[in-house]
Amino acid sequence: MRAYFPLQSFLVVVFVILMGYYYYFDYCLNLFLFFNYILYLFLWIFNCEAQFFVQIKRKLTRVREREKEGDEHISNIIMYRCFHHFSTLPLAFVRRAAANSYVNCHIGPSAAESISMLRIIGKESLSDLMTAVIPENILRSPLKEAPAMSEQDALSLLHSLGSRNKVLKSMIGQGYYESITPPVILRNVIENPAWYTPYTPFQAEISQGRLESLLNFQSMIIDLTAMDLANASLLDQATACAEAMYLAFHHGRKERMTFFVSRDVFPSCVEMVKTRAEPLKIKVVVGDPNLIDWSDSSLCGILVQTPDAMGMLHDFTTLFEKAKQHGVVSCCGTDLMASVLLKPPGEMGADVVLGSAQRFGVPLGFGGPHAAFFAVKEEFNRLIPGRVIGIKVKTRRVVRPYAWRFRRGSNILRRNAPHPIFVLRKRS
């Protein structure tokens, strides 16, 4: 707007001169107002266009500096040069260039980085690099296509090739154990597309019975761990350990900033706890559970495991009693298969019980992730992570068939509750 102010001043001067010499005040005034309105119309149009391109200029201010350093994408440089030399820029080109910039920024090295790496190895282009690396007979010759085969022949060939591999026994363990899954379960549950091809995202939970399956899963976890409440699973055991630390931290009203982890816990779980604790400013202490300093008033929770990473069994009843006396949340990692025969952590007095459900017939899947279970005592029902499936029965005089309905019950939570609760209702 300021750039067009001299033109407006010129019109004012012309108006004063005409009014003084010819005394045509009304005519001059109307003429001045007409030209003034036309001027403001053009100013409004140009100002809208300028505001649009000013936003683009602000995003490209650093392009001119990085262009000299060779640290910017070519698409950004081209977009800046086009905008610098022309007063207008097609919006489609801006969007296309921005999309190319996003791809170059997040997928692989940028064009400038590729050129820099090629200069270091003494090549001018990627084609020259491929020519130097790949033999000529492979690079220039057409690809050989195998003759067509039937499905049975292809499976036989793959089986013969696979039989040449030497399969070794993995003894790493660390919470992942190979198990035998019955083919009927593999075919009808894991490989059944009805579980992962829903028509709608919410009706699938009703028609496929997923909520009822999750409810059965929660009931099984509660029975095996001897706890009061279980969620519908988490990502993996390491994530469950991190959530247990956050639960203890939240239960301590964010005043206790120390969390103890047993040295016998799986290393992946220890690292996940440390990673989650860093942004929360929580101090993670790894050591022997028998040497815990109970006089430390900043201790919010402890994490132990049985069976531990070495396969040793422990009875933490005394340890959990001490933790309860000092107001410390006791978390215990366990194995569901071991809980079938051994004393469950819930009977030992643990506040939180967690672990992996992979032992119950789930394939290894090259390391997961596998579903983790998370169970708590009743006093921690508002702090349990993930989602919880429950049942609500409406009693009526006339007994009718029940149908499952899914409803989000986030309105029943506190405002500071960290995770939502889902309710499975029964209605007639």
Short mmCIF file of C-alpha atoms in Angstrom, two decimals:
data_model
loop_
_atom_site.label_atom_id
_atom_site.label_comp_id
_atom_site.label_asym_id
_atom_site.label_seq_id
_atom_site.Cartn_x
_atom_site.Cartn_y
_atom_site.Cartn_z
CA MET A 1 0.00 0.00 0.00
CA ARG A 2 2.83 2.43 0.79
CA ALA A 3 4.30 1.95 -2.68
CA TYR A 4 1.18 3.54 -4.25
CA PHE A 5 0.94 6.50 -1.86
CA PRO A 6 2.66 8.99 -4.30
CA LEU A 7 -0.05 8.29 -6.89
CA GLN A 8 -2.74 9.15 -4.39
CA SER A 9 -0.91 12.37 -3.48
CA PHE A 10 -0.76 13.30 -7.17
CA LEU A 11 -4.54 12.96 -7.45
CA VAL A 12 -5.01 15.25 -4.46
CA VAL A 13 -2.82 17.91 -6.05
CA VAL A 14 -4.76 17.68 -9.33
CA PHE A 15 -8.03 18.02 -7.42
CA VAL A 16 -6.84 21.17 -5.63
CA ILE A 17 -5.64 22.77 -8.87
CA LEU A 18 -8.88 22.07 -10.72
CA MET A 19 -10.95 23.35 -7.84
CA GLY A 20 -8.93 26.56 -7.59
CA TYR A 21 -8.88 27.47 -11.26
CA TYR A 22 -12.27 26.40 -12.53
CA TYR A 23 -14.38 26.42 -9.39
CA TYR A 24 -16.00 23.18 -10.49
CA PHE A 25 -16.04 21.85 -6.99
CA ASP A 26 -18.72 19.19 -7.41
CA TYR A 27 -17.37 17.95 -10.70
CA CYS A 28 -13.80 17.83 -9.39
CA LEU A 29 -14.85 16.13 -6.19
CA ASN A 30 -16.74 13.39 -8.02
CA LEU A 31 -13.84 12.94 -10.41
CA PHE A 32 -11.40 12.69 -7.52
CA LEU A 33 -13.54 10.17 -5.65
CA PHE A 34 -13.96 8.07 -8.80
CA PHE A 35 -10.24 7.85 -9.44
CA ASN A 36 -9.61 7.29 -5.75
CA TYR A 37 -12.00 4.31 -5.68
CA ILE A 38 -10.37 2.88 -8.80
CA LEU A 39 -7.00 3.32 -7.16
CA TYR A 40 -8.07 1.54 -3.98
CA LEU A 41 -9.57 -1.29 -6.04
CA PHE A 42 -6.24 -1.90 -7.75
CA LEU A 43 -4.46 -1.55 -4.43
CA TRP A 44 -6.71 -4.20 -2.86
CA ILE A 45 -6.13 -6.62 -5.74
CA PHE A 46 -2.38 -6.09 -5.73
CA ASN A 47 -2.25 -6.29 -1.94
CA CYS A 48 -4.03 -9.69 -1.90
CA GLU A 49 -1.62 -10.97 -4.49
CA ALA A 50 1.31 -9.53 -2.56
CA GLN A 51 0.20 -11.17 0.69
CA PHE A 52 0.06 -14.55 -1.03
CA PHE A 53 3.56 -14.25 -2.40
CA VAL A 54 4.95 -12.72 0.78
CA GLN A 55 4.13 -15.97 2.56
CA ILE A 56 6.07 -17.84 -0.10
CA LYS A 57 8.97 -15.41 0.17
CA ARG A 58 9.18 -15.92 3.92
CA LYS A 59 9.48 -19.66 3.46
CA LEU A 60 12.20 -19.19 0.84
CA THR A 61 14.35 -16.59 2.57
CA ARG A 62 16.91 -19.17 3.57
CA VAL A 63 17.14 -20.62 0.07
CA ARG A 64 19.38 -17.80 -1.18
CA GLU A 65 21.83 -18.38 1.68
CA ARG A 66 21.88 -22.16 1.39
CA GLU A 67 22.14 -22.05 -2.39
CA LYS A 68 25.69 -20.78 -2.08
CA GLU A 69 26.51 -23.55 0.42
CA GLY A 70 25.03 -26.28 -1.78
CA ASP A 71 22.82 -27.45 1.09
CA GLU A 72 19.40 -26.97 -0.47
CA HIS A 73 17.29 -29.07 -2.76
CA ILE A 74 17.30 -28.27 -6.46
CA SER A 75 13.52 -28.05 -6.53
CA ASN A 76 13.58 -25.27 -3.93
CA ILE A 77 16.30 -23.42 -5.84
CA ILE A 78 14.31 -23.60 -9.08
CA MET A 79 11.16 -22.42 -7.32
CA TYR A 80 13.00 -19.49 -5.78
CA ARG A 81 14.61 -18.43 -9.06
CA CYS A 82 11.29 -18.55 -10.89
CA PHE A 83 9.67 -16.45 -8.20
CA HIS A 84 12.61 -14.02 -8.12
CA HIS A 85 12.43 -13.23 -11.84
CA PHE A 86 8.65 -13.17 -12.29
CA SER A 87 6.03 -11.26 -10.37
CA THR A 88 3.55 -14.14 -10.48
CA LEU A 89 3.95 -17.87 -9.99
CA PRO A 90 1.44 -20.60 -10.87
CA LEU A 91 -0.04 -22.16 -7.75
CA ALA A 92 0.19 -25.66 -9.24
CA PHE A 93 3.92 -25.22 -9.70
CA VAL A 94 4.30 -24.05 -6.10
CA ARG A 95 2.44 -27.10 -4.81
CA ARG A 96 4.38 -29.47 -7.06
CA ALA A 97 7.70 -27.96 -6.00
CA ALA A 98 6.71 -28.11 -2.32
CA ALA A 99 5.78 -31.78 -2.69
CA ASN A 100 9.08 -32.54 -4.34
CA SER A 101 10.83 -30.69 -1.55
CA TYR A 102 9.05 -32.82 1.07
CA VAL A 103 10.05 -36.04 -0.69
CA ASN A 104 13.65 -34.92 -1.00
CA CYS A 105 13.67 -33.88 2.64
CA HIS A 106 12.32 -37.13 4.09
CA ILE A 107 13.19 -39.87 1.61
CA GLY A 108 16.86 -40.50 0.94
CA PRO A 109 19.60 -37.91 0.30
CA SER A 110 18.74 -34.67 -1.46
CA ALA A 111 19.99 -33.79 -4.93
CA ALA A 112 22.68 -31.52 -3.49
CA GLU A 113 23.85 -34.26 -1.13
CA SER A 114 23.95 -36.77 -3.99
CA ILE A 115 26.09 -34.41 -6.06
CA SER A 116 28.42 -33.85 -3.11
CA MET A 117 28.86 -37.60 -2.56
CA LEU A 118 29.47 -38.17 -6.27
CA ARG A 119 32.19 -35.53 -6.26
CA ILE A 120 33.91 -37.25 -3.34
CA ILE A 121 34.12 -40.58 -5.16
CA GLY A 122 35.05 -38.91 -8.44
CA LYS A 123 31.86 -39.51 -10.41
CA GLU A 124 29.74 -37.01 -12.28
CA SER A 125 26.38 -38.75 -12.17
CA LEU A 126 24.58 -41.80 -10.85
CA SER A 127 24.76 -43.36 -14.30
CA ASP A 128 28.56 -43.17 -14.22
CA LEU A 129 28.53 -44.76 -10.78
CA MET A 130 26.29 -47.62 -11.91
CA THR A 131 28.48 -48.18 -14.96
CA ALA A 132 31.57 -48.45 -12.78
CA VAL A 133 29.99 -50.77 -10.21
CA ILE A 134 27.76 -53.10 -12.22
CA PRO A 135 29.41 -55.33 -14.85
CA GLU A 136 28.69 -54.42 -18.46
CA ASN A 137 27.07 -57.74 -19.33
CA ILE A 138 24.56 -57.29 -16.51
CA LEU A 139 23.91 -53.58 -16.95
CA ARG A 140 23.29 -53.59 -20.70
CA SER A 141 21.87 -57.04 -21.27
CA PRO A 142 18.10 -57.60 -21.00
CA LEU A 143 16.80 -59.34 -17.91
CA LYS A 144 16.25 -63.06 -18.16
CA GLU A 145 12.71 -64.12 -17.43
CA ALA A 146 12.01 -67.59 -16.10
CA PRO A 147 9.43 -69.65 -17.93
CA ALA A 148 5.91 -69.65 -16.57
CA MET A 149 5.11 -72.30 -13.98
CA SER A 150 2.02 -73.51 -12.27
CA GLU A 151 1.40 -72.81 -8.62
CA GLN A 152 2.34 -76.35 -7.60
CA ASP A 153 5.60 -76.24 -9.56
CA ALA A 154 6.50 -72.85 -8.08
CA LEU A 155 5.86 -74.09 -4.54
CA SER A 156 7.95 -77.20 -5.17
CA LEU A 157 10.82 -75.10 -6.48
CA LEU A 158 10.68 -72.75 -3.50
CA HIS A 159 10.56 -75.71 -1.13
CA SER A 160 13.64 -77.27 -2.73
CA LEU A 161 15.52 -73.98 -2.50
CA GLY A 162 14.47 -73.49 1.11
CA SER A 163 15.59 -76.98 2.09
CA ARG A 164 19.16 -76.00 1.23
CA ASN A 165 19.19 -73.47 4.08
CA LYS A 166 20.72 -74.47 7.39
CA VAL A 167 18.24 -73.59 10.14
CA LEU A 168 19.93 -72.97 13.48
CA LYS A 169 18.43 -72.92 16.96
CA SER A 170 18.11 -69.45 18.45
CA MET A 171 18.94 -69.30 22.15
CA ILE A 172 18.62 -65.54 22.57
CA GLY A 173 15.17 -65.60 24.16
CA GLN A 174 14.70 -62.15 25.75
CA GLY A 175 10.94 -62.52 25.83
CA TYR A 176 10.54 -64.10 22.39
CA TYR A 177 10.00 -67.85 22.26
CA GLU A 178 9.08 -70.01 19.33
CA SER A 179 5.80 -71.81 19.77
CA ILE A 180 3.64 -74.21 17.83
CA THR A 181 0.44 -72.63 16.55
CA PRO A 182 -2.28 -75.10 15.48
CA PRO A 183 -3.07 -74.77 11.75
CA VAL A 184 -6.76 -74.35 12.47
CA ILE A 185 -5.98 -71.19 14.47
CA LEU A 186 -3.56 -69.93 11.82
CA ARG A 187 -6.11 -70.35 9.07
CA ASN A 188 -9.26 -69.19 10.82
CA VAL A 189 -7.90 -66.47 13.11
CA ILE A 190 -4.52 -65.08 12.06
CA GLU A 191 -4.94 -65.54 8.30
CA ASN A 192 -8.65 -64.75 8.24
CA PRO A 193 -9.10 -61.51 6.25
CA ALA A 194 -12.38 -60.76 8.02
CA TRP A 195 -10.35 -59.44 10.97
CA TYR A 196 -8.48 -56.78 9.00
CA THR A 197 -10.86 -55.92 6.11
CA PRO A 198 -13.79 -54.19 7.83
CA TYR A 199 -16.47 -52.41 5.89
CA THR A 200 -16.52 -49.55 8.40
CA PRO A 201 -14.03 -48.86 11.20
CA PHE A 202 -16.56 -49.07 14.04
CA GLN A 203 -19.18 -51.52 12.85
CA ALA A 204 -16.42 -54.07 12.37
CA GLU A 205 -15.96 -54.19 16.11
CA ILE A 206 -19.57 -55.30 16.40
CA SER A 207 -19.92 -57.71 13.49
CA GLN A 208 -16.54 -59.37 13.85
CA GLY A 209 -16.72 -59.78 17.60
CA ARG A 210 -13.43 -58.01 18.21
CA LEU A 211 -14.66 -56.35 21.39
CA GLU A 212 -15.84 -59.66 22.77
CA SER A 213 -12.48 -61.24 21.90
CA LEU A 214 -10.66 -58.43 23.66
CA LEU A 215 -12.95 -58.84 26.65
CA ASN A 216 -12.05 -62.53 26.80
CA PHE A 217 -8.38 -61.61 26.55
CA GLN A 218 -8.71 -59.22 29.49
CA SER A 219 -10.50 -61.86 31.54
CA MET A 220 -7.73 -64.37 30.85
CA ILE A 221 -5.03 -61.88 31.90
CA ILE A 222 -6.89 -61.09 35.11
CA ASP A 223 -7.17 -64.80 35.97
CA LEU A 224 -3.53 -65.64 35.24
CA THR A 225 -2.01 -62.61 36.97
CA ALA A 226 -4.43 -62.47 39.94
CA MET A 227 -5.07 -58.77 39.37
CA ASP A 228 -8.23 -56.68 39.39
CA LEU A 229 -8.18 -54.98 35.98
CA ALA A 230 -6.42 -55.52 32.64
CA ASN A 231 -6.37 -53.49 29.45
CA ALA A 232 -6.86 -54.68 25.88
CA SER A 233 -3.08 -55.00 25.29
CA LEU A 234 -0.24 -52.64 24.39
CA LEU A 235 2.41 -52.64 21.68
CA ASP A 236 5.07 -54.86 23.30
CA GLN A 237 6.61 -55.62 26.68
CA ALA A 238 9.15 -52.79 26.45
CA THR A 239 6.35 -50.30 25.87
CA ALA A 240 4.44 -51.79 28.79
CA CYS A 241 7.46 -51.23 31.05
CA ALA A 242 7.63 -47.60 29.97
CA GLU A 243 3.91 -47.20 30.67
CA ALA A 244 4.40 -48.76 34.11
CA MET A 245 7.05 -46.16 34.88
CA TYR A 246 4.71 -43.38 33.74
CA LEU A 247 1.91 -44.82 35.89
CA ALA A 248 4.16 -44.79 38.96
CA PHE A 249 5.32 -41.28 38.13
CA HIS A 250 1.74 -40.08 37.72
CA HIS A 251 0.63 -41.85 40.90
CA GLY A 252 3.36 -40.03 42.83
CA ARG A 253 1.77 -36.77 41.68
CA LYS A 254 4.89 -36.01 39.63
CA GLU A 255 6.85 -35.16 42.77
CA ARG A 256 8.84 -38.37 43.02
CA MET A 257 11.36 -38.38 40.19
CA THR A 258 13.26 -41.68 40.67
CA PHE A 259 12.34 -45.06 39.20
CA PHE A 260 14.24 -48.25 40.03
CA VAL A 261 14.69 -51.03 37.44
CA SER A 262 16.13 -54.43 38.28
CA ARG A 263 19.27 -55.40 36.40
CA ASP A 264 17.63 -58.75 35.59
CA VAL A 265 14.94 -57.14 33.41
CA PHE A 266 15.23 -57.62 29.65
CA PRO A 267 17.76 -55.12 28.19
CA SER A 268 15.25 -53.90 25.60
CA CYS A 269 12.84 -53.01 28.40
CA VAL A 270 15.54 -51.15 30.33
CA GLU A 271 16.46 -49.08 27.28
CA MET A 272 12.83 -48.26 26.56
CA VAL A 273 12.31 -47.08 30.14
CA LYS A 274 15.38 -44.84 29.89
CA THR A 275 14.18 -43.39 26.60
CA ARG A 276 10.72 -42.61 27.98
CA ALA A 277 12.17 -41.19 31.20
CA GLU A 278 14.48 -38.70 29.50
CA PRO A 279 11.86 -36.11 28.39
CA LEU A 280 10.03 -36.53 31.71
CA LYS A 281 13.22 -35.78 33.69
CA ILE A 282 12.85 -39.05 35.61
CA LYS A 283 15.99 -40.57 37.09
CA VAL A 284 16.27 -44.28 36.24
CA VAL A 285 18.37 -46.40 38.61
CA VAL A 286 19.38 -49.90 37.45
CA GLY A 287 20.68 -52.28 40.09
CA ASP A 288 20.05 -55.15 42.49
CA PRO A 289 16.52 -55.22 43.96
CA ASN A 290 17.95 -56.37 47.30
CA LEU A 291 19.95 -53.14 47.58
CA ILE A 292 17.16 -50.62 47.06
CA ASP A 293 17.50 -47.48 49.16
CA TRP A 294 14.06 -47.23 50.73
CA SER A 295 15.02 -44.03 52.53
CA ASP A 296 14.98 -42.19 49.20
CA SER A 297 11.80 -40.12 49.30
CA SER A 298 11.98 -39.43 45.55
CA LEU A 299 11.45 -43.10 44.63
CA CYS A 300 8.13 -43.45 42.79
CA GLY A 301 8.24 -47.08 41.66
CA ILE A 302 10.24 -50.24 41.09
CA LEU A 303 10.30 -52.69 38.19
CA VAL A 304 11.33 -56.32 38.64
CA GLN A 305 10.81 -59.46 36.61
CA THR A 306 10.17 -63.16 37.18
CA PRO A 307 11.27 -65.24 35.36
CA ASP A 308 14.07 -62.77 34.66
CA ALA A 309 16.35 -62.39 31.66
CA MET A 310 18.49 -65.31 32.89
CA GLY A 311 15.49 -67.59 33.47
CA MET A 312 15.64 -67.36 37.26
CA LEU A 313 12.45 -67.47 39.33
CA HIS A 314 11.89 -65.05 42.21
CA ASP A 315 9.36 -64.53 44.96
CA PHE A 316 9.01 -60.78 45.48
CA THR A 317 6.42 -60.92 48.27
CA THR A 318 8.74 -59.33 50.84
CA LEU A 319 9.98 -56.75 48.33
CA PHE A 320 6.47 -55.68 47.40
CA GLU A 321 5.49 -55.37 51.07
CA LYS A 322 8.38 -52.96 51.65
CA ALA A 323 7.38 -50.98 48.59
CA LYS A 324 3.83 -50.67 49.87
CA GLN A 325 5.04 -49.48 53.26
CA HIS A 326 7.01 -46.65 51.62
CA GLY A 327 4.29 -45.68 49.15
CA VAL A 328 6.20 -46.99 46.14
CA VAL A 329 4.40 -48.54 43.17
CA SER A 330 5.63 -52.09 42.57
CA CYS A 331 5.69 -53.27 38.94
CA CYS A 332 6.48 -56.83 37.94
CA GLY A 333 7.15 -58.34 34.54
CA THR A 334 6.19 -61.96 34.13
CA ASP A 335 5.57 -64.76 31.67
CA LEU A 336 2.00 -65.86 31.10
CA MET A 337 3.02 -69.45 30.55
CA ALA A 338 4.91 -69.45 33.86
CA SER A 339 1.92 -67.91 35.63
CA VAL A 340 -0.13 -70.98 34.72
CA LEU A 341 1.89 -73.09 37.19
CA LEU A 342 3.75 -70.65 39.43
CA LYS A 343 2.59 -68.13 42.00
CA PRO A 344 1.30 -65.11 40.04
CA PRO A 345 2.67 -61.64 40.81
CA GLY A 346 -0.77 -60.50 41.92
CA GLU A 347 -0.64 -62.89 44.86
CA MET A 348 2.84 -61.58 45.69
CA GLY A 349 1.37 -58.11 46.15
CA ALA A 350 2.39 -56.39 42.91
CA ASP A 351 0.53 -53.24 41.93
CA VAL A 352 1.23 -53.59 38.19
CA VAL A 353 1.84 -56.81 36.25
CA LEU A 354 2.99 -56.73 32.64
CA GLY A 355 4.57 -58.92 29.99
CA SER A 356 4.28 -60.27 26.47
CA ALA A 357 1.48 -62.47 25.17
CA GLN A 358 3.66 -63.97 22.44
CA ARG A 359 4.05 -67.23 24.35
CA PHE A 360 0.46 -68.20 23.67
CA GLY A 361 0.90 -69.49 20.13
CA VAL A 362 1.83 -66.26 18.35
CA PRO A 363 4.52 -66.64 15.65
CA LEU A 364 7.83 -64.87 16.17
CA GLY A 365 7.28 -62.52 13.24
CA PHE A 366 11.00 -61.66 13.00
CA GLY A 367 10.99 -60.04 16.42
CA GLY A 368 7.51 -58.65 16.71
CA PRO A 369 6.08 -56.44 17.95
CA HIS A 370 3.69 -58.64 19.85
CA ALA A 371 0.79 -57.76 22.08
CA ALA A 372 1.70 -56.92 25.66
CA PHE A 373 -0.64 -57.38 28.61
CA PHE A 374 -0.96 -54.83 31.39
CA ALA A 375 -2.88 -55.51 34.62
CA VAL A 376 -3.28 -53.34 37.72
CA LYS A 377 -4.95 -53.26 41.10
CA GLU A 378 -8.29 -51.53 41.51
CA GLU A 379 -6.75 -48.36 42.94
CA PHE A 380 -4.93 -47.73 39.64
CA ASN A 381 -7.95 -48.13 37.38
CA ARG A 382 -7.81 -44.46 36.35
CA LEU A 383 -4.15 -44.65 35.40
CA ILE A 384 -4.13 -47.82 33.32
CA PRO A 385 -2.77 -47.19 29.79
CA GLY A 386 -4.39 -48.23 26.55
CA ARG A 387 -8.08 -49.01 26.38
CA VAL A 388 -10.31 -51.13 28.57
CA ILE A 389 -13.29 -53.13 27.37
CA GLY A 390 -16.13 -53.41 29.87
CA ILE A 391 -19.74 -54.59 30.04
CA LYS A 392 -22.82 -52.64 31.00
CA VAL A 393 -26.09 -54.54 31.33
CA LYS A 394 -29.46 -52.80 31.26
CA THR A 395 -32.09 -54.70 33.23
CA ARG A 396 -35.68 -54.60 31.96
CA ARG A 397 -38.85 -56.42 32.78
CA VAL A 398 -39.00 -58.19 29.43
CA VAL A 399 -36.03 -60.40 28.67
CA ARG A 400 -34.94 -60.01 25.06
CA PRO A 401 -31.91 -61.11 23.04
CA TYR A 402 -28.88 -58.99 23.66
CA ALA A 403 -26.75 -57.32 20.99
CA TRP A 404 -23.29 -55.87 21.30
CA ARG A 405 -22.83 -52.15 20.91
CA PHE A 406 -19.65 -50.11 20.99
CA ARG A 407 -19.54 -46.80 22.82
CA ARG A 408 -16.69 -44.55 23.78
CA GLY A 409 -16.86 -43.73 27.46
CA SER A 410 -14.29 -40.96 27.63
CA ASN A 411 -16.83 -38.71 29.31
CA ILE A 412 -16.66 -40.82 32.47
CA LEU A 413 -12.95 -40.18 32.91
CA ARG A 414 -11.20 -37.50 34.85
CA ARG A 415 -9.81 -34.62 32.91
CA ASN A 416 -6.23 -35.59 33.71
CA ALA A 417 -6.65 -39.28 32.94
CA PRO A 418 -3.92 -40.28 30.47
CA HIS A 419 -5.88 -42.80 28.39
CA PRO A 420 -9.50 -43.40 27.31
CA ILE A 421 -11.77 -46.22 28.39
CA PHE A 422 -14.06 -48.08 26.00
CA VAL A 423 -17.23 -49.71 27.22
CA LEU A 424 -18.90 -52.75 25.73
CA ARG A 425 -22.59 -52.44 26.45
CA LYS A 426 -25.46 -54.86 26.27
CA ARG A 427 -28.84 -53.63 25.24
CA SER A 428 -32.07 -55.22 24.16
#
